[in-house]
Structures are given as structure tokens and as C-alpha cells.
PDB file of C-alpha atoms in Angstrom:
ATOM      1  CA  MET A  30      -0.110  -0.070   0.089  1.00  0.00           C
ATOM      2  CA  THR A  31       2.773   2.363   0.313  1.00  0.00           C
ATOM      3  CA  ALA A  32       4.195   1.830  -2.837  1.00  0.00           C
ATOM      4  CA  ARG A  33       1.364   3.171  -5.211  1.00  0.00           C
ATOM      5  CA  PRO A  34       3.072   6.160  -7.060  1.00  0.00           C
ATOM      6  CA  ASP A  35       0.830   8.413  -9.071  1.00  0.00           C
ATOM      7  CA  PRO A  36       2.069   8.979 -12.390  1.00  0.00           C
ATOM      8  CA  GLU A  37       4.106  11.635 -12.541  1.00  0.00           C
ATOM      9  CA  TYR A  38       3.662  12.654 -16.459  1.00  0.00           C
ATOM     10  CA  ALA A  39       0.593  12.415 -18.390  1.00  0.00           C
ATOM     11  CA  HIS A  40       2.180   9.458 -20.948  1.00  0.00           C
ATOM     12  CA  GLY A  41       3.683   6.598 -20.476  1.00  0.00           C
ATOM     13  CA  ALA A  42       2.858   2.970 -19.361  1.00  0.00           C
ATOM     14  CA  MET A  43       2.098   4.026 -15.574  1.00  0.00           C
ATOM     15  CA  TYR A  44      -0.192   6.876 -16.576  1.00  0.00           C
ATOM     16  CA  GLU A  45      -2.210   4.371 -19.285  1.00  0.00           C
ATOM     17  CA  ASP A  46      -2.819   1.903 -16.517  1.00  0.00           C
ATOM     18  CA  TYR A  47      -3.608   4.784 -14.140  1.00  0.00           C
ATOM     19  CA  LEU A  48      -6.276   5.831 -16.747  1.00  0.00           C
ATOM     20  CA  GLY A  49      -8.105   2.900 -17.637  1.00  0.00           C
ATOM     21  CA  PHE A  50      -7.983   2.110 -13.725  1.00  0.00           C
ATOM     22  CA  SER A  51      -9.829   5.566 -13.189  1.00  0.00           C
ATOM     23  CA  PHE A  52     -12.105   4.964 -15.986  1.00  0.00           C
ATOM     24  CA  GLU A  53     -13.277   1.652 -14.700  1.00  0.00           C
ATOM     25  CA  LEU A  54     -13.369   3.173 -11.200  1.00  0.00           C
ATOM     26  CA  LEU A  55     -15.878   5.918 -12.308  1.00  0.00           C
ATOM     27  CA  ASP A  56     -18.160   3.674 -14.451  1.00  0.00           C
ATOM     28  CA  GLU A  57     -18.520   1.410 -11.113  1.00  0.00           C
ATOM     29  CA  TYR A  58     -19.194   4.334  -8.920  1.00  0.00           C
ATOM     30  CA  CYS A  59     -21.727   5.918 -11.490  1.00  0.00           C
ATOM     31  CA  GLN A  60     -23.312   2.676 -12.168  1.00  0.00           C
ATOM     32  CA  VAL A  61     -24.059   1.722  -8.309  1.00  0.00           C
ATOM     33  CA  LEU A  62     -25.079   5.060  -7.579  1.00  0.00           C
ATOM     34  CA  HIS A  63     -27.701   4.843 -10.467  1.00  0.00           C
ATOM     35  CA  GLN A  64     -28.951   1.430  -9.516  1.00  0.00           C
ATOM     36  CA  ALA A  65     -29.337   2.731  -5.800  1.00  0.00           C
ATOM     37  CA  ILE A  66     -31.291   5.680  -6.832  1.00  0.00           C
ATOM     38  CA  THR A  67     -33.401   4.120  -9.292  1.00  0.00           C
ATOM     39  CA  GLN A  68     -34.394   1.033  -7.207  1.00  0.00           C
ATOM     40  CA  VAL A  69     -36.317   3.304  -4.666  1.00  0.00           C
ATOM     41  CA  ASP A  70     -37.284   6.192  -6.816  1.00  0.00           C
ATOM     42  CA  SER A  71     -37.701   5.388 -10.672  1.00  0.00           C
ATOM     43  CA  GLN A  72     -39.839   8.320 -11.682  1.00  0.00           C
ATOM     44  CA  HIS A  73     -37.311  10.993 -11.124  1.00  0.00           C
ATOM     45  CA  LEU A  74     -34.490  12.526 -12.806  1.00  0.00           C
ATOM     46  CA  ILE A  75     -30.954  11.796 -11.523  1.00  0.00           C
ATOM     47  CA  LEU A  76     -28.489  14.550 -11.384  1.00  0.00           C
ATOM     48  CA  SER A  77     -24.606  14.110 -11.867  1.00  0.00           C
ATOM     49  CA  PRO A  78     -22.529  14.747  -8.938  1.00  0.00           C
ATOM     50  CA  GLN A  79     -22.062  18.930  -8.940  1.00  0.00           C
ATOM     51  CA  LEU A  80     -18.162  19.073 -10.621  1.00  0.00           C
ATOM     52  CA  ASN A  81     -16.684  22.394 -10.488  1.00  0.00           C
ATOM     53  CA  LEU A  82     -15.839  24.091 -13.915  1.00  0.00           C
ATOM     54  CA  ASP A  83     -12.448  25.375 -12.540  1.00  0.00           C
ATOM     55  CA  ASP A  84     -11.203  21.401 -12.783  1.00  0.00           C
ATOM     56  CA  PHE A  85     -12.710  21.037 -16.326  1.00  0.00           C
ATOM     57  CA  PRO A  86      -9.448  19.528 -17.637  1.00  0.00           C
ATOM     58  CA  THR A  87      -9.305  16.911 -14.973  1.00  0.00           C
ATOM     59  CA  TRP A  88     -12.790  15.506 -15.259  1.00  0.00           C
ATOM     60  CA  SER A  89     -13.325  16.285 -19.177  1.00  0.00           C
ATOM     61  CA  PRO A  90     -12.023  12.785 -20.143  1.00  0.00           C
ATOM     62  CA  TYR A  91     -14.882  10.937 -18.256  1.00  0.00           C
ATOM     63  CA  LEU A  92     -17.941  13.416 -19.623  1.00  0.00           C
ATOM     64  CA  GLU A  93     -19.323   9.959 -21.707  1.00  0.00           C
ATOM     65  CA  VAL A  94     -18.914   8.171 -18.633  1.00  0.00           C
ATOM     66  CA  TYR A  95     -21.251  10.419 -16.339  1.00  0.00           C
ATOM     67  CA  ALA A  96     -23.553  10.658 -19.613  1.00  0.00           C
ATOM     68  CA  LYS A  97     -24.311   7.026 -19.375  1.00  0.00           C
ATOM     69  CA  TYR A  98     -26.114   7.248 -16.020  1.00  0.00           C
ATOM     70  CA  PHE A  99     -27.469  10.688 -15.177  1.00  0.00           C
ATOM     71  CA  SER A 100     -30.256  12.911 -16.709  1.00  0.00           C
ATOM     72  CA  ILE A 101     -28.976  16.330 -15.761  1.00  0.00           C
ATOM     73  CA  PHE A 102     -24.988  17.359 -15.436  1.00  0.00           C
ATOM     74  CA  MET A 103     -24.272  19.525 -12.852  1.00  0.00           C
ATOM     75  CA  ILE A 104     -21.943  22.278 -12.607  1.00  0.00           C
ATOM     76  CA  ASN A 105     -20.620  24.428  -9.988  1.00  0.00           C
ATOM     77  CA  MET A 106     -19.288  27.828 -12.078  1.00  0.00           C
ATOM     78  CA  TYR A 107     -17.804  31.244 -10.455  1.00  0.00           C
ATOM     79  CA  PRO A 108     -17.347  33.341 -13.274  1.00  0.00           C
ATOM     80  CA  ASN A 109     -14.090  35.337 -13.029  1.00  0.00           C
ATOM     81  CA  ASN A 110     -15.592  38.857 -13.495  1.00  0.00           C
ATOM     82  CA  TRP A 111     -13.138  40.320 -15.782  1.00  0.00           C
ATOM     83  CA  GLN A 112     -16.125  41.283 -18.065  1.00  0.00           C
ATOM     84  CA  TYR A 113     -19.514  41.580 -17.101  1.00  0.00           C
ATOM     85  CA  GLY A 114     -21.624  38.209 -18.011  1.00  0.00           C
ATOM     86  CA  LEU A 115     -19.943  34.864 -18.772  1.00  0.00           C
ATOM     87  CA  SER A 116     -16.583  34.753 -20.704  1.00  0.00           C
ATOM     88  CA  PRO A 117     -16.360  33.044 -23.878  1.00  0.00           C
ATOM     89  CA  GLU A 118     -14.224  30.649 -22.461  1.00  0.00           C
ATOM     90  CA  VAL A 119     -16.803  29.539 -20.041  1.00  0.00           C
ATOM     91  CA  VAL A 120     -19.542  29.343 -22.649  1.00  0.00           C
ATOM     92  CA  HIS A 121     -17.216  27.392 -24.682  1.00  0.00           C
ATOM     93  CA  ALA A 122     -16.739  24.821 -22.077  1.00  0.00           C
ATOM     94  CA  LEU A 123     -20.378  24.509 -21.244  1.00  0.00           C
ATOM     95  CA  THR A 124     -21.013  24.339 -24.690  1.00  0.00           C
ATOM     96  CA  LEU A 125     -18.562  21.624 -25.131  1.00  0.00           C
ATOM     97  CA  ILE A 126     -19.767  19.670 -21.748  1.00  0.00           C
ATOM     98  CA  HIS A 127     -23.356  19.732 -23.539  1.00  0.00           C
ATOM     99  CA  GLU A 128     -22.264  18.344 -26.761  1.00  0.00           C
ATOM    100  CA  ARG A 129     -20.027  15.562 -25.567  1.00  0.00           C
ATOM    101  CA  THR A 130     -22.835  14.236 -23.192  1.00  0.00           C
ATOM    102  CA  SER A 131     -26.010  15.378 -24.979  1.00  0.00           C
ATOM    103  CA  LEU A 132     -27.611  16.254 -21.557  1.00  0.00           C
ATOM    104  CA  PRO A 133     -28.956  19.713 -20.319  1.00  0.00           C
ATOM    105  CA  LEU A 134     -27.073  21.398 -17.712  1.00  0.00           C
ATOM    106  CA  CYS A 135     -27.752  23.032 -14.578  1.00  0.00           C
ATOM    107  CA  VAL A 136     -25.205  25.449 -12.998  1.00  0.00           C
ATOM    108  CA  SER A 137     -25.700  24.249  -9.295  1.00  0.00           C
ATOM    109  CA  GLU A 138     -23.551  26.942  -7.740  1.00  0.00           C
ATOM    110  CA  TRP A 139     -22.605  30.368  -9.124  1.00  0.00           C
ATOM    111  CA  SER A 140     -22.294  33.896  -7.258  1.00  0.00           C
ATOM    112  CA  VAL A 141     -20.168  37.122  -7.623  1.00  0.00           C
ATOM    113  CA  PRO A 142     -18.422  38.519  -5.004  1.00  0.00           C
ATOM    114  CA  SER A 143     -17.399  42.150  -3.980  1.00  0.00           C
ATOM    115  CA  VAL A 144     -14.342  43.766  -2.120  1.00  0.00           C
ATOM    116  CA  ASP A 145     -16.404  46.684  -0.641  1.00  0.00           C
ATOM    117  CA  SER A 146     -18.155  43.976   1.777  1.00  0.00           C
ATOM    118  CA  GLU A 147     -15.057  44.287   3.869  1.00  0.00           C
ATOM    119  CA  LEU A 148     -15.120  40.315   3.813  1.00  0.00           C
ATOM    120  CA  TYR A 149     -11.304  40.440   2.114  1.00  0.00           C
ATOM    121  CA  ASN A 150      -9.739  42.492   4.804  1.00  0.00           C
ATOM    122  CA  ASN A 151      -8.460  39.554   6.689  1.00  0.00           C
ATOM    123  CA  PRO A 152      -5.376  37.906   5.273  1.00  0.00           C
ATOM    124  CA  SER A 153      -5.627  35.096   7.720  1.00  0.00           C
ATOM    125  CA  LYS A 154      -9.280  34.459   6.740  1.00  0.00           C
ATOM    126  CA  GLU A 155      -8.436  34.849   2.742  1.00  0.00           C
ATOM    127  CA  ASP A 156     -10.829  33.110   0.613  1.00  0.00           C
ATOM    128  CA  TRP A 157      -9.905  32.130  -3.131  1.00  0.00           C
ATOM    129  CA  SER A 158     -12.968  34.256  -4.361  1.00  0.00           C
ATOM    130  CA  TRP A 159     -11.416  37.500  -3.599  1.00  0.00           C
ATOM    131  CA  GLU A 160      -9.629  36.951  -7.230  1.00  0.00           C
ATOM    132  CA  ASP A 161     -13.121  37.224  -8.584  1.00  0.00           C
ATOM    133  CA  CYS A 162     -14.299  40.251  -6.793  1.00  0.00           C
ATOM    134  CA  MET A 163     -16.062  43.377  -8.289  1.00  0.00           C
ATOM    135  CA  GLN A 164     -15.207  46.427  -6.811  1.00  0.00           C
ATOM    136  CA  THR A 165     -18.675  47.735  -5.612  1.00  0.00           C
ATOM    137  CA  GLN A 166     -22.081  46.129  -4.756  1.00  0.00           C
ATOM    138  CA  ALA A 167     -23.558  48.167  -7.601  1.00  0.00           C
ATOM    139  CA  GLU A 168     -21.192  46.437  -9.998  1.00  0.00           C
ATOM    140  CA  ARG A 169     -21.673  43.041  -8.555  1.00  0.00           C
ATOM    141  CA  SER A 170     -25.283  43.605  -8.761  1.00  0.00           C
ATOM    142  CA  THR A 171     -24.987  44.336 -12.485  1.00  0.00           C
ATOM    143  CA  GLN A 172     -22.505  41.373 -13.010  1.00  0.00           C
ATOM    144  CA  ALA A 173     -25.162  38.924 -11.233  1.00  0.00           C
ATOM    145  CA  SER A 174     -27.665  40.174 -13.802  1.00  0.00           C
ATOM    146  CA  ALA A 175     -25.577  39.897 -16.669  1.00  0.00           C
ATOM    147  CA  VAL A 176     -24.819  36.180 -15.780  1.00  0.00           C
ATOM    148  CA  ALA A 177     -28.170  35.398 -15.290  1.00  0.00           C
ATOM    149  CA  LEU A 178     -29.298  36.390 -18.390  1.00  0.00           C
ATOM    150  CA  ASP A 179     -26.252  34.794 -20.368  1.00  0.00           C
ATOM    151  CA  LEU A 180     -26.678  31.177 -18.405  1.00  0.00           C
ATOM    152  CA  TYR A 181     -30.472  31.802 -19.412  1.00  0.00           C
ATOM    153  CA  ASN A 182     -29.724  32.286 -23.258  1.00  0.00           C
ATOM    154  CA  LEU A 183     -27.887  29.105 -23.262  1.00  0.00           C
ATOM    155  CA  PRO A 184     -30.290  26.736 -24.963  1.00  0.00           C
ATOM    156  CA  PHE A 185     -28.979  23.621 -23.155  1.00  0.00           C
ATOM    157  CA  MET A 186     -29.531  25.321 -19.583  1.00  0.00           C
ATOM    158  CA  VAL A 187     -32.261  24.118 -17.530  1.00  0.00           C
ATOM    159  CA  GLY A 188     -31.733  26.040 -14.505  1.00  0.00           C
ATOM    160  CA  THR A 189     -29.216  27.676 -12.164  1.00  0.00           C
ATOM    161  CA  GLN A 190     -28.825  28.292  -8.130  1.00  0.00           C
ATOM    162  CA  TRP A 191     -26.938  31.281  -6.338  1.00  0.00           C
ATOM    163  CA  PHE A 192     -24.373  30.543  -3.917  1.00  0.00           C
ATOM    164  CA  GLU A 193     -25.626  31.061  -1.043  1.00  0.00           C
ATOM    165  CA  TRP A 194     -28.384  32.857   1.047  1.00  0.00           C
ATOM    166  CA  LEU A 195     -25.565  34.399   3.694  1.00  0.00           C
ATOM    167  CA  ASP A 196     -22.310  35.549   3.201  1.00  0.00           C
ATOM    168  CA  VAL A 197     -19.703  33.140   4.775  1.00  0.00           C
ATOM    169  CA  ASN A 198     -18.231  34.599   7.799  1.00  0.00           C
ATOM    170  CA  SER A 199     -16.573  31.777   9.957  1.00  0.00           C
ATOM    171  CA  THR A 200     -13.546  31.826  12.121  1.00  0.00           C
ATOM    172  CA  ALA A 201     -11.590  30.291   9.298  1.00  0.00           C
ATOM    173  CA  ARG A 202     -12.655  32.385   6.142  1.00  0.00           C
ATOM    174  CA  THR A 203     -14.904  35.033   4.980  1.00  0.00           C
ATOM    175  CA  ALA A 204     -16.559  35.445   1.467  1.00  0.00           C
ATOM    176  CA  ASN A 205     -19.220  37.924   0.009  1.00  0.00           C
ATOM    177  CA  ARG A 206     -21.110  35.093  -1.713  1.00  0.00           C
ATOM    178  CA  GLY A 207     -24.540  35.693   0.196  1.00  0.00           C
ATOM    179  CA  LEU A 208     -27.844  37.233  -1.027  1.00  0.00           C
ATOM    180  CA  CYS A 209     -27.677  38.664   2.531  1.00  0.00           C
ATOM    181  CA  ASP A 210     -24.777  39.541   5.022  1.00  0.00           C
ATOM    182  CA  SER A 211     -23.698  37.046   7.520  1.00  0.00           C
ATOM    183  CA  SER A 212     -26.547  38.807   9.951  1.00  0.00           C
ATOM    184  CA  GLY A 213     -29.040  38.343   7.486  1.00  0.00           C
ATOM    185  CA  ASN A 214     -28.960  42.137   6.065  1.00  0.00           C
ATOM    186  CA  LEU A 215     -30.489  41.737   2.358  1.00  0.00           C
ATOM    187  CA  TYR A 216     -27.841  43.331  -0.215  1.00  0.00           C
ATOM    188  CA  GLU A 217     -30.905  45.154  -1.744  1.00  0.00           C
ATOM    189  CA  ASN A 218     -29.329  46.428  -5.084  1.00  0.00           C
ATOM    190  CA  LEU A 219     -28.341  42.564  -5.624  1.00  0.00           C
ATOM    191  CA  TRP A 220     -31.648  41.457  -4.930  1.00  0.00           C
ATOM    192  CA  ASN A 221     -33.494  43.667  -6.613  1.00  0.00           C
ATOM    193  CA  ASN A 222     -31.582  43.404  -9.952  1.00  0.00           C
ATOM    194  CA  LEU A 223     -31.868  39.510  -9.552  1.00  0.00           C
ATOM    195  CA  THR A 224     -35.456  39.981  -9.068  1.00  0.00           C
ATOM    196  CA  SER A 225     -35.929  42.110 -12.097  1.00  0.00           C
ATOM    197  CA  THR A 226     -34.037  39.938 -14.171  1.00  0.00           C
ATOM    198  CA  GLN A 227     -35.951  36.745 -13.397  1.00  0.00           C
ATOM    199  CA  MET A 228     -39.269  38.723 -13.809  1.00  0.00           C
ATOM    200  CA  GLU A 229     -37.755  39.396 -17.484  1.00  0.00           C
ATOM    201  CA  ILE A 230     -37.156  35.753 -18.055  1.00  0.00           C
ATOM    202  CA  VAL A 231     -40.574  34.862 -16.945  1.00  0.00           C
ATOM    203  CA  GLY A 232     -42.181  37.487 -18.765  1.00  0.00           C
ATOM    204  CA  TYR A 233     -40.351  36.257 -21.947  1.00  0.00           C
ATOM    205  CA  GLN A 234     -41.513  32.624 -21.509  1.00  0.00           C
ATOM    206  CA  GLY A 235     -45.030  34.050 -21.363  1.00  0.00           C
ATOM    207  CA  TYR A 236     -46.038  32.608 -17.689  1.00  0.00           C
TER     208      TYR A 236
END
């Protein structure tokens, strides 16, 4: 058990052996999961595990395995916010996932942070999301609406979920990810923008 080296390079006999085993392992996992769910609930769609789009190069070789067992492909996607809306790279990656799996997609986590929340002032609690921060809550709200509309306009997207209700504010880390701050105070500009965007989508659908 102590002599199980990971392959150092993405080629060669050791890597090919590792890759073959990883496909067998994932296929077995997905098959068992699918069987367990359908035995107790055969009348509903089965969602894939949530995969982080930042790790796309790592799990993209296995897309066809996931496609065999699940009804909707679940993605955690946090925009880099270098521009308003989704970047072309993110749109390309989401489109590629749909094309290779033939499955509808759902973004199971997404949100937009801002530095003026003052949740990024303590280096000891530094959260990775600071790299994706807007400067103000007004910019954050505008970007959130732009991303929501871009996701809606992807024809294979069937749903999205904002992460999360309250800001992250623990002893370990802080992050401006909530619709409210950690005390439950609503970010009204963000809420109003997302509500207006949702109503625009609902109105377009004719509901």
C-alpha cells in the first residue's frame, strides 16, 4: 500500500494503467449510484455529482461515463468577472460539455463577490473568491444580472442556483457570496437586480 506512486507525467505505461483504472472506477461508482437511486425512486431524473468548472481539464475525459448514468449534468461555475456576463471560455466549456454528453446542464452553484463587503480585509481568512471580486455592490449587482441572462440564453441550460443565502463569515474564512450579509441583512441592490432579471425571463417565457 505504501508503493502506489501516482504517474508523474501524462503519458507512458504507468499513466495509461492509471487512466484505464480511473475509467473503471468511475463507471462502477456511477453505475452503483444509478442503481441505488432507481431502486427506490424510478420516476425522477437523476442528477450528476456537482463538478467544478475550474477543474474541467481534470474531469473532461470522463464526460461520456457520466452521460451513461445521469439525466442532467450539474456544474459549479463561478465567473471570473473580468467582463460583464460569461466569458467566451466559460460558454465554450459549457457548450462542449453539452455536446459531448447530450445532456441538459444545470449550474448548481454560482455567485459574484465584491471587495466593498469588507470580507476580504483579513489575510488570515483569505478566501479564493477574492480574485473574482467586483469593486462595489453596484457592480456586483450588474454582473449578477448579466451572468443570469447569459446562462438563461444558453439553450441547453435548464436551471441555476445562487450560492448562497448568507455571506461566509466563519473563524476560518470570509467571502461575499450571499444574497444577505452574515447577519441576514439583504443586499437590496443585488436582490432587486436579480428579481428584475428573473421577472424579465418569466415575462419572456409568457408565464
